[in-house]
CSV table of C-alpha atoms in Angstrom, one decimal:
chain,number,residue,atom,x,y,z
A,3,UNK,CA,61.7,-21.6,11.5
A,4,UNK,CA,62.5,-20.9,14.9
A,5,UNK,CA,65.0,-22.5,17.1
A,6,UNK,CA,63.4,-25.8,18.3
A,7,UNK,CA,66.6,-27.4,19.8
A,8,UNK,CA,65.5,-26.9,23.6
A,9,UNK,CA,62.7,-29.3,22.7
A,10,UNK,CA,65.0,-31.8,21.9
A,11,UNK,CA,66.8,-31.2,25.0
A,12,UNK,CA,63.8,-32.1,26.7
A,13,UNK,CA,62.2,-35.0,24.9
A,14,UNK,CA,65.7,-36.6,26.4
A,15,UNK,CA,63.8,-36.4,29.8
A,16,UNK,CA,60.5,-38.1,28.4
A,17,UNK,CA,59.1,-41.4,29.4
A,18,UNK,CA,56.5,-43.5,27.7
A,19,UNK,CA,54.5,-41.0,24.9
A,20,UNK,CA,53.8,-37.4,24.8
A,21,UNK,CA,50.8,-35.7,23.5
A,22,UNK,CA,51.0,-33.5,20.6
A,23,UNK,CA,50.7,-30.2,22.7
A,24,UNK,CA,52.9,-30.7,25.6
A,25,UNK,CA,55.5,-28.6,24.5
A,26,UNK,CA,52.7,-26.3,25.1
A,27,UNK,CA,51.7,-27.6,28.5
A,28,UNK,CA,52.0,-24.0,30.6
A,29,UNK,CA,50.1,-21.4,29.1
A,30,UNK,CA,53.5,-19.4,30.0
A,31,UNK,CA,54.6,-16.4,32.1
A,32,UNK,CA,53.0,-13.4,30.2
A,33,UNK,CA,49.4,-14.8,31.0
A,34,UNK,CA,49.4,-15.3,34.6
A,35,UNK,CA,50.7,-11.5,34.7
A,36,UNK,CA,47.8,-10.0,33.0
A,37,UNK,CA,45.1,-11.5,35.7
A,38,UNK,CA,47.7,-9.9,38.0
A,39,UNK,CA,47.4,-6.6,36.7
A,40,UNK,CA,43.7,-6.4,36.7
A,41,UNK,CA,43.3,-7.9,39.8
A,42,UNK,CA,45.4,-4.6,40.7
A,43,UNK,CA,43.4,-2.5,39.0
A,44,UNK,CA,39.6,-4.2,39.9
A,45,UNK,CA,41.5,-3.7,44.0
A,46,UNK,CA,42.5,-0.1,43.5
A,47,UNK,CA,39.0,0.8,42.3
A,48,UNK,CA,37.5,-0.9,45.3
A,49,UNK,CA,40.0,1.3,47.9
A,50,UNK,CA,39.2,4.2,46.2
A,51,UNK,CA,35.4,3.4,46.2
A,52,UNK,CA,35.8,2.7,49.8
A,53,UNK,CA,36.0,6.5,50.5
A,54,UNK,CA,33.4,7.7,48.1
A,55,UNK,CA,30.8,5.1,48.8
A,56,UNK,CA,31.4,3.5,52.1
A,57,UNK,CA,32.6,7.0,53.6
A,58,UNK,CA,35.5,5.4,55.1
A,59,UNK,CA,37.4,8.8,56.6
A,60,UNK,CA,40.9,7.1,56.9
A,61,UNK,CA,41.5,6.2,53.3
A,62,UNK,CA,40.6,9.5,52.0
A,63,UNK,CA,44.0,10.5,51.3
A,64,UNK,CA,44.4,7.7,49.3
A,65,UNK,CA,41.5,8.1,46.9
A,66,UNK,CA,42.7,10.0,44.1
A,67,UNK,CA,46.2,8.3,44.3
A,68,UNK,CA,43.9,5.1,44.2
A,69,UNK,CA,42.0,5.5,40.9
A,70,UNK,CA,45.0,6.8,39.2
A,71,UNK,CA,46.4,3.4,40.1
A,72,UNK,CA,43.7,1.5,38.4
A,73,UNK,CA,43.7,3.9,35.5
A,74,UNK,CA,47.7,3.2,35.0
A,75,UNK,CA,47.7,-0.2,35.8
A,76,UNK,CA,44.4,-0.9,33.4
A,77,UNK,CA,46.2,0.6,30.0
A,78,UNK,CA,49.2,-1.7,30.3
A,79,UNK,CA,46.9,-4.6,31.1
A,80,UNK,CA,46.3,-5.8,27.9
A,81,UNK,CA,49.9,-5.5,27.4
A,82,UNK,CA,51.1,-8.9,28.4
A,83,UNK,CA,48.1,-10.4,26.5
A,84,UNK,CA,49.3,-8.6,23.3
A,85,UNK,CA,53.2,-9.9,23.5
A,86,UNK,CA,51.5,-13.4,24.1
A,87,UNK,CA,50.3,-14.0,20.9
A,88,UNK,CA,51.8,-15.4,18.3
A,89,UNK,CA,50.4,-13.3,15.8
A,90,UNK,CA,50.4,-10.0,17.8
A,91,UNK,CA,49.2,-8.0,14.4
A,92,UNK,CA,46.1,-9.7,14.1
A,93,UNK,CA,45.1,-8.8,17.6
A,94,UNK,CA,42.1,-6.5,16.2
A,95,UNK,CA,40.5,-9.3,15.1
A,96,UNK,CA,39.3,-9.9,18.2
A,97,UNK,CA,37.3,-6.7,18.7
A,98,UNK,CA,36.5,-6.5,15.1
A,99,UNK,CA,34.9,-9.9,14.7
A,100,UNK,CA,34.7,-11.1,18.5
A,101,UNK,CA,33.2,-14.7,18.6
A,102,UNK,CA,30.7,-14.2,21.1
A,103,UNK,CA,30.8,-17.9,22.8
A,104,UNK,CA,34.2,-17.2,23.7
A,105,UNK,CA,35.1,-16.3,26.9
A,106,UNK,CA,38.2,-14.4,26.2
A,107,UNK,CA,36.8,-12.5,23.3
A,108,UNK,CA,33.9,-10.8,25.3
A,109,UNK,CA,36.5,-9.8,27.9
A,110,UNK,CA,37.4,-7.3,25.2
A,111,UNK,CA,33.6,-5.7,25.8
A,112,UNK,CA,34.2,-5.9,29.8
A,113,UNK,CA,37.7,-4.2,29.6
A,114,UNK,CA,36.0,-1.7,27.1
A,115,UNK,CA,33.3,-1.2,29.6
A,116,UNK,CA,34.9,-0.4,32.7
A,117,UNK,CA,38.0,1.2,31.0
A,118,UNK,CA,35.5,4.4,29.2
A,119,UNK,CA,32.6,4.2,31.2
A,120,UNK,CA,33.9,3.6,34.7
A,121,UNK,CA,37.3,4.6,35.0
A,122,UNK,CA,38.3,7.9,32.7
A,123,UNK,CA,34.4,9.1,33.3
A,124,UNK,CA,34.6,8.8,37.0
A,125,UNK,CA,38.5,10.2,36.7
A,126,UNK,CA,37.5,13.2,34.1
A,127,UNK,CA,34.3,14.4,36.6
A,128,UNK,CA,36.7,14.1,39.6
A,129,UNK,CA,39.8,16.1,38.0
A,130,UNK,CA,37.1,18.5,35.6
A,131,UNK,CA,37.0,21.5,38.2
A,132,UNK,CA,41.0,20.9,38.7
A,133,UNK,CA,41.8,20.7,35.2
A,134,UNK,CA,40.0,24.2,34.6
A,135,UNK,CA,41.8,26.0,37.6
A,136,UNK,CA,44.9,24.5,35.9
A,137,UNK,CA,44.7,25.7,32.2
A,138,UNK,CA,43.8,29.4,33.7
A,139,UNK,CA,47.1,29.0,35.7
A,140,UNK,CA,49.5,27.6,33.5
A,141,UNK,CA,51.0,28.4,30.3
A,142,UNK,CA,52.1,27.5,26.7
A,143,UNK,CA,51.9,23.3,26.2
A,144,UNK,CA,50.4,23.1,29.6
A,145,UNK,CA,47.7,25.2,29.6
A,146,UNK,CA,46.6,24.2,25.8
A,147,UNK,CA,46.7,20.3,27.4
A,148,UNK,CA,44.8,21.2,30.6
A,149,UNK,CA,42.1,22.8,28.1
A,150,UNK,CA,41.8,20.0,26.1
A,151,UNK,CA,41.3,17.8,28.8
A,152,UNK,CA,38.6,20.0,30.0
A,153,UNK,CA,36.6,19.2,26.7
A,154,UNK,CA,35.5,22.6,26.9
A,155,UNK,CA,33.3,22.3,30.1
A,156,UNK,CA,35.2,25.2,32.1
A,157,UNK,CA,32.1,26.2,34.1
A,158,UNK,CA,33.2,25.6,37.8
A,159,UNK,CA,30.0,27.2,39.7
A,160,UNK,CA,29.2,26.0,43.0
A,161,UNK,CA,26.0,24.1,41.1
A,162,UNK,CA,28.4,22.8,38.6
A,163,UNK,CA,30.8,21.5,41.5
A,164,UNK,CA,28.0,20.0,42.8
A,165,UNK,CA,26.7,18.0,39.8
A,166,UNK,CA,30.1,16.5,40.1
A,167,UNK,CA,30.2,15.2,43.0
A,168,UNK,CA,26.9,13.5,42.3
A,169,UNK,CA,28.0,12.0,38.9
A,170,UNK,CA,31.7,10.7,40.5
A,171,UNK,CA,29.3,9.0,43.5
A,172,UNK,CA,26.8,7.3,40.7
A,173,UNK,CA,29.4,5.6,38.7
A,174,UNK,CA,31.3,4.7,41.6
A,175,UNK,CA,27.9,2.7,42.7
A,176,UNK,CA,28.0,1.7,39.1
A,177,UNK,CA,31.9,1.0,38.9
A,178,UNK,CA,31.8,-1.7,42.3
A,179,UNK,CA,30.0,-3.9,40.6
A,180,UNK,CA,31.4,-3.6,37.3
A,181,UNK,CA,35.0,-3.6,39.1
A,182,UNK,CA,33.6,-7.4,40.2
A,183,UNK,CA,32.4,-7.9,37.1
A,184,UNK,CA,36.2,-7.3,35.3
A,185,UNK,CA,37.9,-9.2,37.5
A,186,UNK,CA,35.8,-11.7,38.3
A,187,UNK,CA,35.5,-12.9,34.4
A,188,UNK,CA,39.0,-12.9,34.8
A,189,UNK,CA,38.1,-16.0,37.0
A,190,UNK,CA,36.0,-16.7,33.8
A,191,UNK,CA,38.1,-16.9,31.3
A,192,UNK,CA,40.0,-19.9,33.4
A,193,UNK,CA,37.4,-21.4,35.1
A,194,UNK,CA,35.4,-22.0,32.5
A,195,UNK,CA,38.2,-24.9,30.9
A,196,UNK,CA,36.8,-27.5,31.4
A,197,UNK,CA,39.8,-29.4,30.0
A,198,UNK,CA,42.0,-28.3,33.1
A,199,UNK,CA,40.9,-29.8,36.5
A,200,UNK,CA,42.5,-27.4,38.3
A,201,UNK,CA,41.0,-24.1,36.5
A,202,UNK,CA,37.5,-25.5,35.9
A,203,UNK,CA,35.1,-24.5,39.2
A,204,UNK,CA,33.0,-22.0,39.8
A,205,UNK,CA,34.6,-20.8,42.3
A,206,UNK,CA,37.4,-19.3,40.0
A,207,UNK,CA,36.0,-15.6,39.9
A,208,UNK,CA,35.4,-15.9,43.8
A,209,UNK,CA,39.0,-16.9,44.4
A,210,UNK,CA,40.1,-14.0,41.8
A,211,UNK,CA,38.2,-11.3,43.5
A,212,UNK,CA,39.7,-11.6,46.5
A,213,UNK,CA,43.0,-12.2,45.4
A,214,UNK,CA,42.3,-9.2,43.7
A,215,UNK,CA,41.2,-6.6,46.7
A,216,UNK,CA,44.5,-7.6,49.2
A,217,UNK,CA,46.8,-7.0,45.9
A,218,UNK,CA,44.9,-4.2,44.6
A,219,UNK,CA,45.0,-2.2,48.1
A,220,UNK,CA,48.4,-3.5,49.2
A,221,UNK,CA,49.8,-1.9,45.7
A,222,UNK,CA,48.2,1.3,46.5
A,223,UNK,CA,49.7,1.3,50.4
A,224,UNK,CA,52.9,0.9,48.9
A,225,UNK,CA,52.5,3.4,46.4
A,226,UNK,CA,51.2,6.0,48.8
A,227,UNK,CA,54.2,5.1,51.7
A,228,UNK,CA,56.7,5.7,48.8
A,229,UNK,CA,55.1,9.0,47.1
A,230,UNK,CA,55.0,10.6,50.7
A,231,UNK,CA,58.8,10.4,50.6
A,232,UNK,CA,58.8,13.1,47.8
A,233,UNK,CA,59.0,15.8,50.2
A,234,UNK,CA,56.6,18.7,47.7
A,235,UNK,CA,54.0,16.2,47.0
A,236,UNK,CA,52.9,15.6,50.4
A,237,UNK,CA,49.7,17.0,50.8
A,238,UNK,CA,48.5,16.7,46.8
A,239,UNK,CA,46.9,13.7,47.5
A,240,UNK,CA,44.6,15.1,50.3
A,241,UNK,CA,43.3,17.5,48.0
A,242,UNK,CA,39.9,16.2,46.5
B,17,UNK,CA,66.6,-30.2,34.2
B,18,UNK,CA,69.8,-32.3,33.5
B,19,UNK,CA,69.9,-33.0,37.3
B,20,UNK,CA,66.9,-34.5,38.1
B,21,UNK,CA,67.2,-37.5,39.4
B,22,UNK,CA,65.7,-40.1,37.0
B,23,UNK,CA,67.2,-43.1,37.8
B,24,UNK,CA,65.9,-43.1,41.6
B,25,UNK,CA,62.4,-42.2,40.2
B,26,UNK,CA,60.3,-45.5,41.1
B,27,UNK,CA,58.6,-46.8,38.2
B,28,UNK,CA,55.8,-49.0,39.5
B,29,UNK,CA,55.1,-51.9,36.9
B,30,UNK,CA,51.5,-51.8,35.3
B,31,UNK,CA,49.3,-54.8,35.8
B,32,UNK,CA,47.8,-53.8,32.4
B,33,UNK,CA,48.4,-51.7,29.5
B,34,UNK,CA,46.6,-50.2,26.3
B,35,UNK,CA,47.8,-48.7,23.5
B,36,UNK,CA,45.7,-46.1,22.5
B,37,UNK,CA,46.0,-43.8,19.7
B,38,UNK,CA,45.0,-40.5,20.5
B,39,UNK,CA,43.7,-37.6,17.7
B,40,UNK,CA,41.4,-34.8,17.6
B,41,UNK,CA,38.0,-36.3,18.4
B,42,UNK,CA,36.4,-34.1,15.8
B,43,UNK,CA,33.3,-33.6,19.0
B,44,UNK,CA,30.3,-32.3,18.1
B,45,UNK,CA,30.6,-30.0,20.7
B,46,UNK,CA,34.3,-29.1,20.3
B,47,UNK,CA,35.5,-27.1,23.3
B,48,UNK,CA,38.3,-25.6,20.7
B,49,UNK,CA,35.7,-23.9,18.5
B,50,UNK,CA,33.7,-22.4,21.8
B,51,UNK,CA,36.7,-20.7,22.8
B,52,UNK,CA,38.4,-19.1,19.8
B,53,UNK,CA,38.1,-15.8,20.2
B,54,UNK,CA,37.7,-14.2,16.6
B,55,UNK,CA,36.4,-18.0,14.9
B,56,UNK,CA,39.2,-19.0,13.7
B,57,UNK,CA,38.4,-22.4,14.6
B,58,UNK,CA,35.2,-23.8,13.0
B,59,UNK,CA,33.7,-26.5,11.9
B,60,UNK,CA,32.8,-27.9,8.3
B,61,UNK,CA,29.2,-28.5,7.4
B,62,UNK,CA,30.1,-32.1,7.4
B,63,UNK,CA,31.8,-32.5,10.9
B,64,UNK,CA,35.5,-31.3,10.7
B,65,UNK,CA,37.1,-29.4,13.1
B,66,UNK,CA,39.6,-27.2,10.9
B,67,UNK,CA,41.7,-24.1,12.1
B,68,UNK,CA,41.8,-21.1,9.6
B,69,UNK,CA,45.8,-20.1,9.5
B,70,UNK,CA,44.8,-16.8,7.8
B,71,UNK,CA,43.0,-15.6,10.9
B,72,UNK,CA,44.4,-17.5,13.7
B,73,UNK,CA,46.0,-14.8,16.0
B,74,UNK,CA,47.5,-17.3,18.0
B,75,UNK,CA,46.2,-16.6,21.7
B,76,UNK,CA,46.6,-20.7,22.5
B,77,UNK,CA,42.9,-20.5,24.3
B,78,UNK,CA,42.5,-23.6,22.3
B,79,UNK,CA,45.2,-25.5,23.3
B,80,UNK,CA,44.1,-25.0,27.0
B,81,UNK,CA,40.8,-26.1,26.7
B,82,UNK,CA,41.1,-29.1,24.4
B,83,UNK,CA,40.6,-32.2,26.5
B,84,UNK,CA,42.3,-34.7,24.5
B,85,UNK,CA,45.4,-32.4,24.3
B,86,UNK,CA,45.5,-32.6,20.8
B,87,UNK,CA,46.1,-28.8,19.8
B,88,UNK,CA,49.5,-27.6,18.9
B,89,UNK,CA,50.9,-23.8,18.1
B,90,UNK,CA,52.6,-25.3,14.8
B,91,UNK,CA,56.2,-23.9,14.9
B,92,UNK,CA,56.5,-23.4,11.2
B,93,UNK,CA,53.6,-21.3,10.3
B,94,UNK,CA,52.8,-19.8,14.4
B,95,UNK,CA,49.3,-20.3,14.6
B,96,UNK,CA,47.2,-23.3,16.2
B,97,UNK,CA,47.0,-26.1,14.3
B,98,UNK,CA,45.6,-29.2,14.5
B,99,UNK,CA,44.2,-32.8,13.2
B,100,UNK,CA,42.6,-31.8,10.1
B,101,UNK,CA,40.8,-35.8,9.1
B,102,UNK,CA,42.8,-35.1,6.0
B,103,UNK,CA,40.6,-32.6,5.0
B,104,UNK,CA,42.0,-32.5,1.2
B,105,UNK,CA,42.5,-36.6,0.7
B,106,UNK,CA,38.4,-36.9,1.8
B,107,UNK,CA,37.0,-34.5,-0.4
B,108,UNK,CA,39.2,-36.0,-3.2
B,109,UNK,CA,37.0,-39.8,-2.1
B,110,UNK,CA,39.9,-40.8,-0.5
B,111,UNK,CA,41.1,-42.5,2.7
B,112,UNK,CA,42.6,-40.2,5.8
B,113,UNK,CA,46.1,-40.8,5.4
B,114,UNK,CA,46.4,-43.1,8.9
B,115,UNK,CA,43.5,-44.8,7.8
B,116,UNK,CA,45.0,-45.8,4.9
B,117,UNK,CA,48.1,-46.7,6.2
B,118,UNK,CA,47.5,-48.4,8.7
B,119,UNK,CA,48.9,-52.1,8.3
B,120,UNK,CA,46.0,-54.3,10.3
B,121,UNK,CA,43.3,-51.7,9.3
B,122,UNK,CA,42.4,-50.7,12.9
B,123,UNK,CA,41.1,-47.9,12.0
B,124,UNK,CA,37.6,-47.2,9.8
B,125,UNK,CA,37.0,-43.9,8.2
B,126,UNK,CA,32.9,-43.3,7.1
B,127,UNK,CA,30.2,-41.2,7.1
B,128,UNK,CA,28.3,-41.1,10.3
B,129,UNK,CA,25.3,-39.2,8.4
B,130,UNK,CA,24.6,-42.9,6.6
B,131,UNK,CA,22.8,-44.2,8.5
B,132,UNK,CA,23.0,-47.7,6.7
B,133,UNK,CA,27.0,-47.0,6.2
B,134,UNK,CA,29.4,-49.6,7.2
B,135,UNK,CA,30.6,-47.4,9.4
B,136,UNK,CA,27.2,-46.9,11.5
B,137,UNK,CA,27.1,-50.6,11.3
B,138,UNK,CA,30.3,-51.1,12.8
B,139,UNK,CA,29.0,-48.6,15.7
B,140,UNK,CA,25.9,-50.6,16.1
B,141,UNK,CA,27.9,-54.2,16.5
B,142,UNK,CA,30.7,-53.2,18.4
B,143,UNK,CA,31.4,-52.0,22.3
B,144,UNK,CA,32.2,-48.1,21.4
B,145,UNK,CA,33.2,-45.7,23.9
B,146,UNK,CA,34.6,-42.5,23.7
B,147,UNK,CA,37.1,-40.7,25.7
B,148,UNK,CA,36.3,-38.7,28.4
B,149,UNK,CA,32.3,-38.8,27.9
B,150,UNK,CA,31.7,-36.6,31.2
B,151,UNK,CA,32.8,-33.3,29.4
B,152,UNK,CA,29.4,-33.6,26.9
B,153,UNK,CA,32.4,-32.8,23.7
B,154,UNK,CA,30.4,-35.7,22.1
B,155,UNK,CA,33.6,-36.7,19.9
B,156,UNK,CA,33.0,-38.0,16.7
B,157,UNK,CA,36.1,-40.4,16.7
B,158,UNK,CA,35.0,-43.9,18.4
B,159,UNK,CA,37.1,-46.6,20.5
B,160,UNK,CA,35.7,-50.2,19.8
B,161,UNK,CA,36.3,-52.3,22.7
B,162,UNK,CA,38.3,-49.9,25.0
B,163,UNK,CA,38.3,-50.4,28.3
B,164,UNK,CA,36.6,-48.0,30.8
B,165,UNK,CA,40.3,-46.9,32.8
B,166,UNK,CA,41.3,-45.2,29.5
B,167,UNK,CA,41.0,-41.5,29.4
């Protein structure tokens, strides 16, 4: 059994009765970081969709430094989530046997979404005609990874170049709205208990969005001032 | 903690007070059994709201969304747990175990399916309410002459 003494340390500060899950009152520390971390990925997407979509000029540098953001920041995501539960092991379940009228379990279906179809797809097409040039250039370990990565599509014609381009605009289009979608059932998830005053309006995955853009794009500002002070990486991310 | 000030806290004297057990309200539509995400909260064919320690995972979704504040990650075993109605006493014919106890049999334990049970007729010739009625949970645990200020 695990330590409980703190509790009794507290109950000391109780008046009048408690109810049964107040020791459980805060839903604790590890949960409010992992709508933070999505909110930085769903904002990084939306900078680097800026460019592609919006043909904003003066975030271009920015873009692939952007997605690779949201790519990095979306596989620790569920990190935080994981260490919360109490019975981390089981945590399959959940995508195994989701129970569909549960908020939290169909987040696993959103996350899965935009994590294969959105962001490696539109990463993979971006970096395909780089990750060719690469595996010709390098050698031993690094070529063989570069090759792999190229899933054996090493045709880089100026047709094939082209299809590119096309395919990282589409699910760009495609990835805006799901980028809203991810963070805003974020929003969901807590606006839909109804038990908690505070958490339960609509407005939830409104409030989340745009929490999520200012964070999302501030993280990728400071990410791009402080990788410009490694003097040989200067110009890599202008390259695109 | 040890420093807060509780002796300058002002304690303002009720005019009136209740004493209100609170338990799970076994609802109808339990906002616990929405929200699990793998099921490992259901409910029984006849109305019980039980948690499945086998398959819990232990997210504590359910805790947050229960109204009545009634959930609890149970120290001992690490998963949610909860009020189960005695669960093994009534399907051995007997009595939940505060039911049973209790000393000036406030508290009435029936089916709510029979329709001509003492406990429907209790419902029909009493003042019930329920707590917190505006969240549609439609609890199946009734308050007989509670007053409305109780939540």
């Amino acid at each position: 059994m695990p330590d409980q003494s703190h509790l009794y340390e507290a109950l000391k500060h109780v008046v009048g009765y408690i109810y049964p899950n107040d020791i459980e009152a805060h839903w604790s520390i590890l949960i409010v970081l992992y709508p933070y971390l999505t909110g930085l990925v769903a904002g990084a997407f939306i900078l680097a969709s800026l460019e592609r979509v919006f043909n904003v000029r003066e975030v271009r540098p920015t873009y692939r430094l952007a997605l690779l953001t949201a790519l990095a920041f979306m596989l620790i995501a569920p990190l935080p989530l994981l260490s919360h539960l109490a019975k981390p092991l089981r945590f399959w379940e959940i995508l195994v046997t989701p129970h569909l009228t549960s908020a939290m379990a169909m987040f696993g279906f959103v996350y899965m979404w935009y994590l294969m179809v959105v962001l490696l797809l539109e990463i993979w097409f971006d970096y395909r005609r780089d990750f060719v040039v690469w595996s010709r250039e390098s050698k031993g370990f690094k070529k063989f990874l570069y090759s792999v990565l190229t899933l054996g599509v090493t045709d880089i014609s100026e047709k094939a170049i082209r299809f590119d381009e096309a395919a990282v605009k589409t699910i760009t289009i495609i990835g805006i709205p799901s980028a809203f979608l991810l963070h805003g059932y974020v929003g969901f998830i807590f606006g839909s208990i109804k038990a908690n005053p505070w958490w339960s309006s609509v407005l939830m995955p409104v409030i989340f969005l745009f929490s999520a853009i200012v964070s999302g794009i501030a993280l990728v500002m400071l990410i791009y001032l402080l990788s410009n002070k490694i003097p040989p990486r200067q110009a890599e991310h202008g390259v695109s | 903690m040890t420093d807060f000030p509780l002796e300058e806290t002002r304690v303002e004297k009720p005019d009136k007070s209740f004493f209100v057990p609170k338990l799970c309200n076994a609802c109808d539509h339990s906002p616990c059994v929405q929200v699990c995400p793998v099921g490992a909260t259901f409910e029984t064919p006849d109305g019980a709201v039980l948690v499945d320690p086998e398959y819990c995972i232990g997210c504590r979704y359910c805790i947050q969304a229960c109204p009545y504040g009634t959930r609890f990650l149970n120290p001992i075993t690490g998963v949610a747990d909860k009020c189960t109605l005695c669960y093994h006493r009534i399907h051995n014919g007997q009595q939940p175990a505060c039911v049973e106890n209790c000393p000036t049999q406030a508290r009435l334990f029936g089916d709510l399916k029979d329709h001509d049970g003492p406990l429907n007729q209790f419902l029909r010739e009493h003042k019930i309410q329920v707590l917190k009625p505006h969240l549609n949970t439609y609890p199946k645990v009734f308050y007989s002459g509670i007053d409305k200020e109780v939540r």
